[in-house]
Amino acid sequence: MKNTNFLLFKKIVFLSLISWLFFSLTPDRLLAQVKPAPRLEKFFPVSVWYTGGKVRAPMIEPVSNRSRAEWKKDLEQIKNLGFNTVRCWIEWAYNEKEEGKYDFSSLQLLTDLAAEVGLKVICQVYVDSAPEWVGKKFPEAEFVSSNGVRVHSQSAPGYCFDHPGVREKVLNFFSAAASAVKGKPAFYGWDLWSEPHIINWAEVYYVGDLKYVQFCYCPSSQARFREWLKKKYQTVDKLNQAWHRTFHDFAEVEPPRYGTILTYTDYVDFQEYISDKLAEDLALKAQAIKKVMPEAIVTSHSAIPGLFSRPSWDGTPDDRKMNDSVDYYGVSIYPKHAGAVRPWSPFFRAAGLDFVRSMSWPNAGFYVGELQAGYGVFGLKVSVPVTPEDLRDWMWSMVAYGARAMNVYAYYPMSSGYEAGGYGLVELDGKITRRAEEAGKVARTISRNMDLFLKARPVPAEIAIVYNPLAHLVGGQQTFTSEGQPVGYNNLSESLQGVHRAFYEQGYQVDFLHVRDLETRASKYRLVIVPYPVMISQKYLRDLIDYVKKGGMLLVEARCGWVDERGFSFPVLPGGGLDEVLGCREERLLPLSRTGKMLISQAHQALPFLKPGDSLDTVFFEETFTLTDKKAEVLATSEDGHPMLVLAPYGQGRALIAGSFLGSAYHHFHNKNNARFLTGLAAWLGIKKQTEVQPEPVSALVETRWLESPEDRILFVFNRHEEKVKASLRFPCPWPEAELKDLEREKVVLLKMADRQASFSLELAPQQVQVFRLSKKEK
């Protein structure tokens, strides 16, 4: 007993030390220690998911005396199709069945075989399924829901990373895996976390309604949250003032479990903490790899583009924060997932990809961690088929939007589970499909022109749509309309998508700008748009004011700065001083049962595509204004004549407020005048499209995207129409004489030149994409 108590004492001291070391690092200090310096890559991975045999991820087939021959045959086929990389995986539950006894023989064999056939290797690490010994050693590390229910792991979802003992074992596992392949020439990099959430791979319905239940409330998670609060508030008195509580010590504080009528600052803090915590956890995993393999690429990827998510959904990460933790952050793309109501539209996919690209600006690109290879399956629900044309379209779309790697999921269909039979590139018996052949052709073209693609980057945009995740949290957990119903699937997302779609349809490139980057990056844009700005931090309001003062053009939607980062109302709306910038203040607010109308009241140079009497759709509510600045102009009114669209000069710039949510209204109802209003602002400011497209039929949507490098340009042309399209394209050329070459067919295309304007015509079948290289023509 004495020895047992001594060992227990040593364990407590050790875990306390680990915890102290972790909590002593602020998020910025932690990320500064693990964030690698920007790097110029010399390789563009195009892979399929395969880890030896036919088992689905994260399961692993044991190495047998047949493995070498069978796995090598598969790898040779992957290479022959045209791929240059294989994406394998390891799993904590399989690779460390007994504490401290690691078996990475399958990873090592696969990496050696990949070298023999000429493939690189990227490894996905799964620690969301844990070995049984973890629960026996650390029973207090079980996840706990907000209603106090403990989650007993069934391999998944594993155990809480906030527990110091679990964290130590997980990070040891990462380092051990790195040691197992260190020095192997075929090994290229790691994906440290697939689709990060607090809980993965477990639909724990027995704990309650998952729309409202949150994680994690185990003792370690609560302790970590308290440390985060200490750094933010410094003293209990300041915390009490913010939360309207009467704590005597931080030790009494717990994460909020439900909303009250008093304040929801506690809820906002908890959601912000979760996104910080996920980024810190990813940084720690990167550090565990980098200390063994500093040269290796470290990546991670979200389940969907963050544009379509919200913080309260199972602890969803902030993509911008996650990018700071790894070399490349990325996304899973499943346009025909079985869980989707319908396949992704071009508008939906474009908005998602532009969002992923924009959030990845610190890393100059993103990784597509998973790209759907075959039809989706979810129990008895199946998606529409994935076609060879889909794979070509999707793969080239990823490259066109700035991807630096693509990982097609998966080589073989899922062998088991509720996705059995789905998502495969080839058949389960190994039969090669046309999808596999087409995907391989794209992969081969990328490898053949790898230096070109590695040097090229998306052309800078002049329009930014501000992404302010705090707006998701307005009202806390009580987010309802005046009719008593939830305000929609995702109000912020729908507003952002609507604004994006208006520009996308007309061929304008736009960025999404995270509010945390306003201070340093807003000046790069000639037009900054803030949709759904109902809850925004005071600091970011000051950044917007500074942007206008220095010469920018700002458009904000209704009730801008309604509440601040604490959930407290500003005394005047627009809030935070924007009333002075916009030359008006709120006069009246009316709820709408569905939609209303905003009427253009005058011909104005800011409205080149609209005329007096034209109507724009409004949604949710209508806000009208009283003018407070003589220089402010009313451009549109409510149906009863009250000002709803006000433009005012401020400093060296101008600002415009619309008294409703025009982006969300366009997303839902597609009134072309809403889009004409937005694109008219770009035309007024002299913002040019990268390419002028004249399609036949005129209703057809032909999408063009450009990548550029100092020596070359890459042009992608996509037919988003359901029928064959003829199109004439015209664009500025950086050289007096240029050559245009079809990269896949390796043929020169006839290009007309006049005054450094280039033009050519082409025909595109439905869903067809063509990729061209534009380069200086040598005399």
Tab-separated table of C-alpha atoms in Angstrom, residues 424-690:
chain	number	residue	atom	x	y	z
A	424	GLY	CA	-14.386	4.169	-53.717
A	425	LEU	CA	-12.359	5.133	-56.792
A	426	VAL	CA	-12.113	1.508	-57.960
A	427	GLU	CA	-14.379	-1.460	-57.256
A	428	LEU	CA	-13.855	-3.491	-54.107
A	429	ASP	CA	-12.531	-6.395	-56.222
A	430	GLY	CA	-9.939	-4.055	-57.744
A	431	LYS	CA	-11.655	-3.375	-61.080
A	432	ILE	CA	-10.511	-0.029	-62.514
A	433	THR	CA	-13.302	2.461	-63.188
A	434	ARG	CA	-13.480	5.315	-65.695
A	435	ARG	CA	-13.507	7.638	-62.685
A	436	ALA	CA	-10.110	6.286	-61.692
A	437	GLU	CA	-8.753	6.736	-65.197
A	438	GLU	CA	-9.970	10.331	-65.480
A	439	ALA	CA	-8.689	11.235	-62.012
A	440	GLY	CA	-5.344	9.689	-62.933
A	441	LYS	CA	-5.156	11.812	-66.097
A	442	VAL	CA	-5.597	14.985	-64.070
A	443	ALA	CA	-2.975	13.799	-61.592
A	444	ARG	CA	-0.567	13.053	-64.430
A	445	THR	CA	-1.045	16.509	-65.959
A	446	ILE	CA	-0.292	18.131	-62.604
A	447	SER	CA	2.866	16.043	-62.161
A	448	ARG	CA	4.003	16.815	-65.703
A	449	ASN	CA	3.608	20.555	-65.034
A	450	MET	CA	4.430	20.502	-61.335
A	451	ASP	CA	6.855	23.408	-61.354
A	452	LEU	CA	4.269	25.566	-63.116
A	453	PHE	CA	1.523	24.791	-60.582
A	454	LEU	CA	3.813	25.173	-57.571
A	455	LYS	CA	4.881	28.673	-58.567
A	456	ALA	CA	1.389	29.905	-59.453
A	457	ARG	CA	-0.949	31.641	-56.992
A	458	PRO	CA	-4.510	32.980	-57.268
A	459	VAL	CA	-4.749	36.523	-58.607
A	460	PRO	CA	-5.336	39.047	-55.789
A	461	ALA	CA	-8.937	40.162	-55.325
A	462	GLU	CA	-10.073	43.763	-54.841
A	463	ILE	CA	-13.323	42.869	-53.052
A	464	ALA	CA	-13.489	41.378	-49.563
A	465	ILE	CA	-16.456	39.864	-47.734
A	466	VAL	CA	-15.836	40.036	-43.990
A	467	TYR	CA	-16.211	36.808	-42.032
A	468	ASN	CA	-17.085	37.595	-38.424
A	469	PRO	CA	-17.727	34.309	-36.548
A	470	LEU	CA	-18.993	36.207	-33.515
A	471	ALA	CA	-22.168	36.996	-35.492
A	472	HIS	CA	-23.132	33.330	-35.155
A	473	LEU	CA	-23.531	33.870	-31.425
A	474	VAL	CA	-25.939	36.808	-31.285
A	475	GLY	CA	-28.579	35.990	-28.692
A	476	GLY	CA	-26.419	33.238	-27.234
A	477	GLN	CA	-28.353	29.980	-27.218
A	478	GLN	CA	-31.615	31.905	-27.734
A	479	THR	CA	-31.334	32.687	-31.452
A	480	PHE	CA	-34.934	33.139	-32.605
A	481	THR	CA	-36.905	35.375	-34.956
A	482	SER	CA	-39.929	37.407	-33.947
A	483	GLU	CA	-42.100	34.437	-34.928
A	484	GLY	CA	-40.408	32.310	-32.285
A	485	GLN	CA	-38.576	30.092	-34.749
A	486	PRO	CA	-34.836	29.590	-35.184
A	487	VAL	CA	-33.573	32.224	-37.604
A	488	GLY	CA	-32.506	29.724	-40.204
A	489	TYR	CA	-30.017	27.030	-40.945
A	490	ASN	CA	-27.136	29.441	-40.657
A	491	ASN	CA	-27.950	33.138	-41.032
A	492	LEU	CA	-24.382	34.382	-41.262
A	493	SER	CA	-23.445	31.705	-43.783
A	494	GLU	CA	-26.483	32.401	-45.953
A	495	SER	CA	-25.716	36.131	-45.982
A	496	LEU	CA	-22.093	35.488	-46.943
A	497	GLN	CA	-23.105	33.005	-49.631
A	498	GLY	CA	-25.625	35.408	-51.137
A	499	VAL	CA	-23.104	38.228	-51.439
A	500	HIS	CA	-20.495	35.857	-52.852
A	501	ARG	CA	-22.922	34.432	-55.404
A	502	ALA	CA	-23.779	37.877	-56.761
A	503	PHE	CA	-20.127	38.501	-57.635
A	504	TYR	CA	-19.394	34.909	-58.703
A	505	GLU	CA	-22.163	34.928	-61.309
A	506	GLN	CA	-20.649	38.017	-62.943
A	507	GLY	CA	-17.054	36.789	-62.901
A	508	TYR	CA	-15.638	38.932	-60.071
A	509	GLN	CA	-13.096	37.338	-57.783
A	510	VAL	CA	-13.646	38.006	-54.092
A	511	ASP	CA	-11.905	37.079	-50.869
A	512	PHE	CA	-13.350	36.308	-47.480
A	513	LEU	CA	-11.585	38.417	-44.865
A	514	HIS	CA	-11.548	37.160	-41.275
A	515	VAL	CA	-12.206	39.986	-38.813
A	516	ARG	CA	-8.947	39.235	-37.041
A	517	ASP	CA	-7.147	40.327	-40.249
A	518	LEU	CA	-9.025	43.596	-40.732
A	519	GLU	CA	-6.305	45.747	-39.199
A	520	THR	CA	-3.493	44.370	-41.365
A	521	ARG	CA	-5.250	43.383	-44.613
A	522	ALA	CA	-8.373	45.516	-45.190
A	523	SER	CA	-6.351	48.186	-46.979
A	524	LYS	CA	-5.587	45.688	-49.768
A	525	TYR	CA	-9.216	45.883	-50.910
A	526	ARG	CA	-11.123	48.655	-52.676
A	527	LEU	CA	-14.496	47.369	-51.478
A	528	VAL	CA	-15.144	45.716	-48.107
A	529	ILE	CA	-18.589	44.243	-47.389
A	530	VAL	CA	-19.796	43.212	-43.925
A	531	PRO	CA	-22.917	41.008	-44.199
A	532	TYR	CA	-25.026	40.196	-41.124
A	533	PRO	CA	-22.987	42.455	-38.778
A	534	VAL	CA	-25.375	42.191	-35.824
A	535	MET	CA	-22.720	41.186	-33.280
A	536	ILE	CA	-19.164	42.437	-33.649
A	537	SER	CA	-16.283	43.287	-31.342
A	538	GLN	CA	-15.596	46.930	-30.589
A	539	LYS	CA	-12.007	46.489	-31.767
A	540	TYR	CA	-13.136	45.344	-35.210
A	541	LEU	CA	-15.600	48.219	-35.505
A	542	ARG	CA	-12.669	50.558	-34.937
A	543	ASP	CA	-10.763	48.710	-37.677
A	544	LEU	CA	-13.660	49.249	-40.094
A	545	ILE	CA	-13.808	52.935	-39.224
A	546	ASP	CA	-10.064	53.239	-39.792
A	547	TYR	CA	-10.418	51.499	-43.176
A	548	VAL	CA	-12.973	54.078	-44.355
A	549	LYS	CA	-11.044	56.985	-42.891
A	550	LYS	CA	-7.995	55.988	-44.941
A	551	GLY	CA	-9.900	55.828	-48.209
A	552	GLY	CA	-11.798	52.536	-48.330
A	553	MET	CA	-15.344	51.868	-49.507
A	554	LEU	CA	-17.393	50.035	-46.875
A	555	LEU	CA	-20.832	48.405	-47.179
A	556	VAL	CA	-22.536	47.100	-44.042
A	557	GLU	CA	-25.928	45.475	-43.636
A	558	ALA	CA	-28.643	46.116	-41.067
A	559	ARG	CA	-28.150	46.680	-37.346
A	560	CYS	CA	-24.392	46.861	-37.696
A	561	GLY	CA	-22.903	46.704	-34.221
A	562	TRP	CA	-26.205	45.835	-32.545
A	563	VAL	CA	-24.291	44.101	-29.746
A	564	ASP	CA	-20.619	43.853	-28.900
A	565	GLU	CA	-18.371	40.913	-28.035
A	566	ARG	CA	-19.991	40.654	-24.590
A	567	GLY	CA	-23.525	40.543	-25.989
A	568	PHE	CA	-24.168	44.079	-24.712
A	569	SER	CA	-26.127	46.585	-26.820
A	570	PHE	CA	-24.515	49.718	-28.166
A	571	PRO	CA	-26.421	52.874	-27.126
A	572	VAL	CA	-26.713	54.094	-30.732
A	573	LEU	CA	-27.087	52.077	-33.925
A	574	PRO	CA	-25.074	51.688	-36.086
A	575	GLY	CA	-22.821	50.915	-33.119
A	576	GLY	CA	-19.266	51.543	-32.066
A	577	GLY	CA	-19.042	54.961	-33.703
A	578	LEU	CA	-20.236	53.835	-37.135
A	579	ASP	CA	-23.215	56.180	-36.873
A	580	GLU	CA	-20.773	59.061	-37.435
A	581	VAL	CA	-19.150	57.261	-40.361
A	582	LEU	CA	-22.481	56.436	-42.006
A	583	GLY	CA	-24.104	59.795	-41.311
A	584	CYS	CA	-27.264	58.278	-39.868
A	585	ARG	CA	-28.770	56.435	-36.920
A	586	GLU	CA	-31.519	53.878	-36.583
A	587	GLU	CA	-35.029	55.332	-36.691
A	588	ARG	CA	-37.284	52.261	-36.853
A	589	LEU	CA	-37.053	48.471	-36.891
A	590	LEU	CA	-39.837	46.312	-38.344
A	591	PRO	CA	-39.905	42.489	-38.388
A	592	LEU	CA	-40.771	40.699	-41.636
A	593	SER	CA	-42.749	37.478	-41.807
A	594	ARG	CA	-40.954	36.478	-45.005
A	595	THR	CA	-39.642	39.219	-47.287
A	596	GLY	CA	-40.158	42.897	-47.999
A	597	LYS	CA	-39.051	45.512	-50.522
A	598	MET	CA	-36.459	48.281	-50.631
A	599	LEU	CA	-37.123	50.831	-53.393
A	600	ILE	CA	-34.379	52.706	-55.250
A	601	SER	CA	-35.209	56.410	-54.796
A	602	GLN	CA	-32.754	58.147	-57.109
A	603	ALA	CA	-30.408	57.663	-60.040
A	604	HIS	CA	-26.918	57.627	-58.587
A	605	GLN	CA	-23.428	56.817	-59.848
A	606	ALA	CA	-23.098	54.206	-57.073
A	607	LEU	CA	-26.081	52.360	-58.614
A	608	PRO	CA	-25.097	52.044	-62.286
A	609	PHE	CA	-27.277	48.980	-62.911
A	610	LEU	CA	-30.402	50.237	-61.119
A	611	LYS	CA	-32.939	53.007	-61.709
A	612	PRO	CA	-35.495	54.771	-59.511
A	613	GLY	CA	-38.400	52.497	-58.668
A	614	ASP	CA	-36.403	49.250	-58.903
A	615	SER	CA	-36.976	47.042	-55.866
A	616	LEU	CA	-34.572	44.902	-53.846
A	617	ASP	CA	-35.672	42.023	-51.635
A	618	THR	CA	-35.286	42.398	-47.875
A	619	VAL	CA	-35.486	39.676	-45.230
A	620	PHE	CA	-35.888	39.141	-41.451
A	621	PHE	CA	-36.466	42.816	-40.692
A	622	GLU	CA	-36.247	46.308	-42.128
A	623	GLU	CA	-34.243	49.049	-40.481
A	624	THR	CA	-34.826	52.674	-41.454
A	625	PHE	CA	-32.652	55.661	-40.594
A	626	THR	CA	-32.611	59.303	-39.597
A	627	LEU	CA	-29.843	61.244	-41.321
A	628	THR	CA	-27.366	63.003	-39.003
A	629	ASP	CA	-24.911	64.309	-41.615
A	630	LYS	CA	-25.841	66.807	-44.310
A	631	LYS	CA	-23.519	65.061	-46.751
A	632	ALA	CA	-25.292	61.713	-46.361
A	633	GLU	CA	-27.466	60.637	-49.308
A	634	VAL	CA	-30.545	58.419	-49.342
A	635	LEU	CA	-30.309	55.960	-52.247
A	636	ALA	CA	-33.292	53.761	-51.383
A	637	THR	CA	-36.291	53.738	-49.059
A	638	SER	CA	-38.823	51.415	-47.518
A	639	GLU	CA	-42.155	51.065	-49.312
A	640	ASP	CA	-43.567	53.814	-47.075
A	641	GLY	CA	-40.727	56.219	-47.865
A	642	HIS	CA	-38.314	55.904	-44.921
A	643	PRO	CA	-34.538	55.891	-45.672
A	644	MET	CA	-33.113	52.363	-45.937
A	645	LEU	CA	-29.958	52.756	-48.041
A	646	VAL	CA	-27.652	55.581	-46.976
A	647	LEU	CA	-24.280	56.604	-48.444
A	648	ALA	CA	-21.957	59.017	-46.668
A	649	PRO	CA	-18.385	60.301	-47.049
A	650	TYR	CA	-15.995	59.910	-44.134
A	651	GLY	CA	-12.347	60.870	-44.040
A	652	GLN	CA	-10.871	59.877	-47.385
A	653	GLY	CA	-13.409	57.122	-47.974
A	654	ARG	CA	-17.106	56.361	-48.149
A	655	ALA	CA	-19.516	54.095	-46.285
A	656	LEU	CA	-22.915	52.663	-47.169
A	657	ILE	CA	-25.508	50.961	-44.959
A	658	ALA	CA	-28.404	48.803	-46.164
A	659	GLY	CA	-31.266	48.440	-43.708
A	660	SER	CA	-31.802	44.714	-44.215
A	661	PHE	CA	-29.881	41.573	-45.210
A	662	LEU	CA	-29.596	41.843	-48.973
A	663	GLY	CA	-27.120	38.966	-49.223
A	664	SER	CA	-29.362	36.523	-47.394
A	665	ALA	CA	-32.353	37.699	-49.432
A	666	TYR	CA	-30.441	37.000	-52.660
A	667	HIS	CA	-29.396	33.592	-51.336
A	668	HIS	CA	-33.044	32.672	-50.785
A	669	PHE	CA	-35.039	34.538	-53.441
A	670	HIS	CA	-32.561	35.394	-56.260
A	671	ASN	CA	-33.923	38.854	-57.071
A	672	LYS	CA	-31.430	40.002	-59.724
A	673	ASN	CA	-31.661	43.577	-58.467
A	674	ASN	CA	-29.981	42.522	-55.228
A	675	ALA	CA	-27.071	41.223	-57.297
A	676	ARG	CA	-27.074	44.303	-59.552
A	677	PHE	CA	-26.775	46.499	-56.492
A	678	LEU	CA	-23.676	44.628	-55.279
A	679	THR	CA	-21.902	44.279	-58.607
A	680	GLY	CA	-22.826	47.860	-59.437
A	681	LEU	CA	-20.700	49.012	-56.522
A	682	ALA	CA	-17.724	47.205	-58.064
A	683	ALA	CA	-18.384	48.821	-61.445
A	684	TRP	CA	-18.731	52.255	-59.806
A	685	LEU	CA	-15.343	51.822	-58.141
A	686	GLY	CA	-13.719	50.725	-61.400
A	687	ILE	CA	-13.010	47.187	-60.228
A	688	LYS	CA	-12.366	45.042	-63.279
A	689	LYS	CA	-13.187	41.412	-63.919
A	690	GLN	CA	-10.209	39.198	-64.650
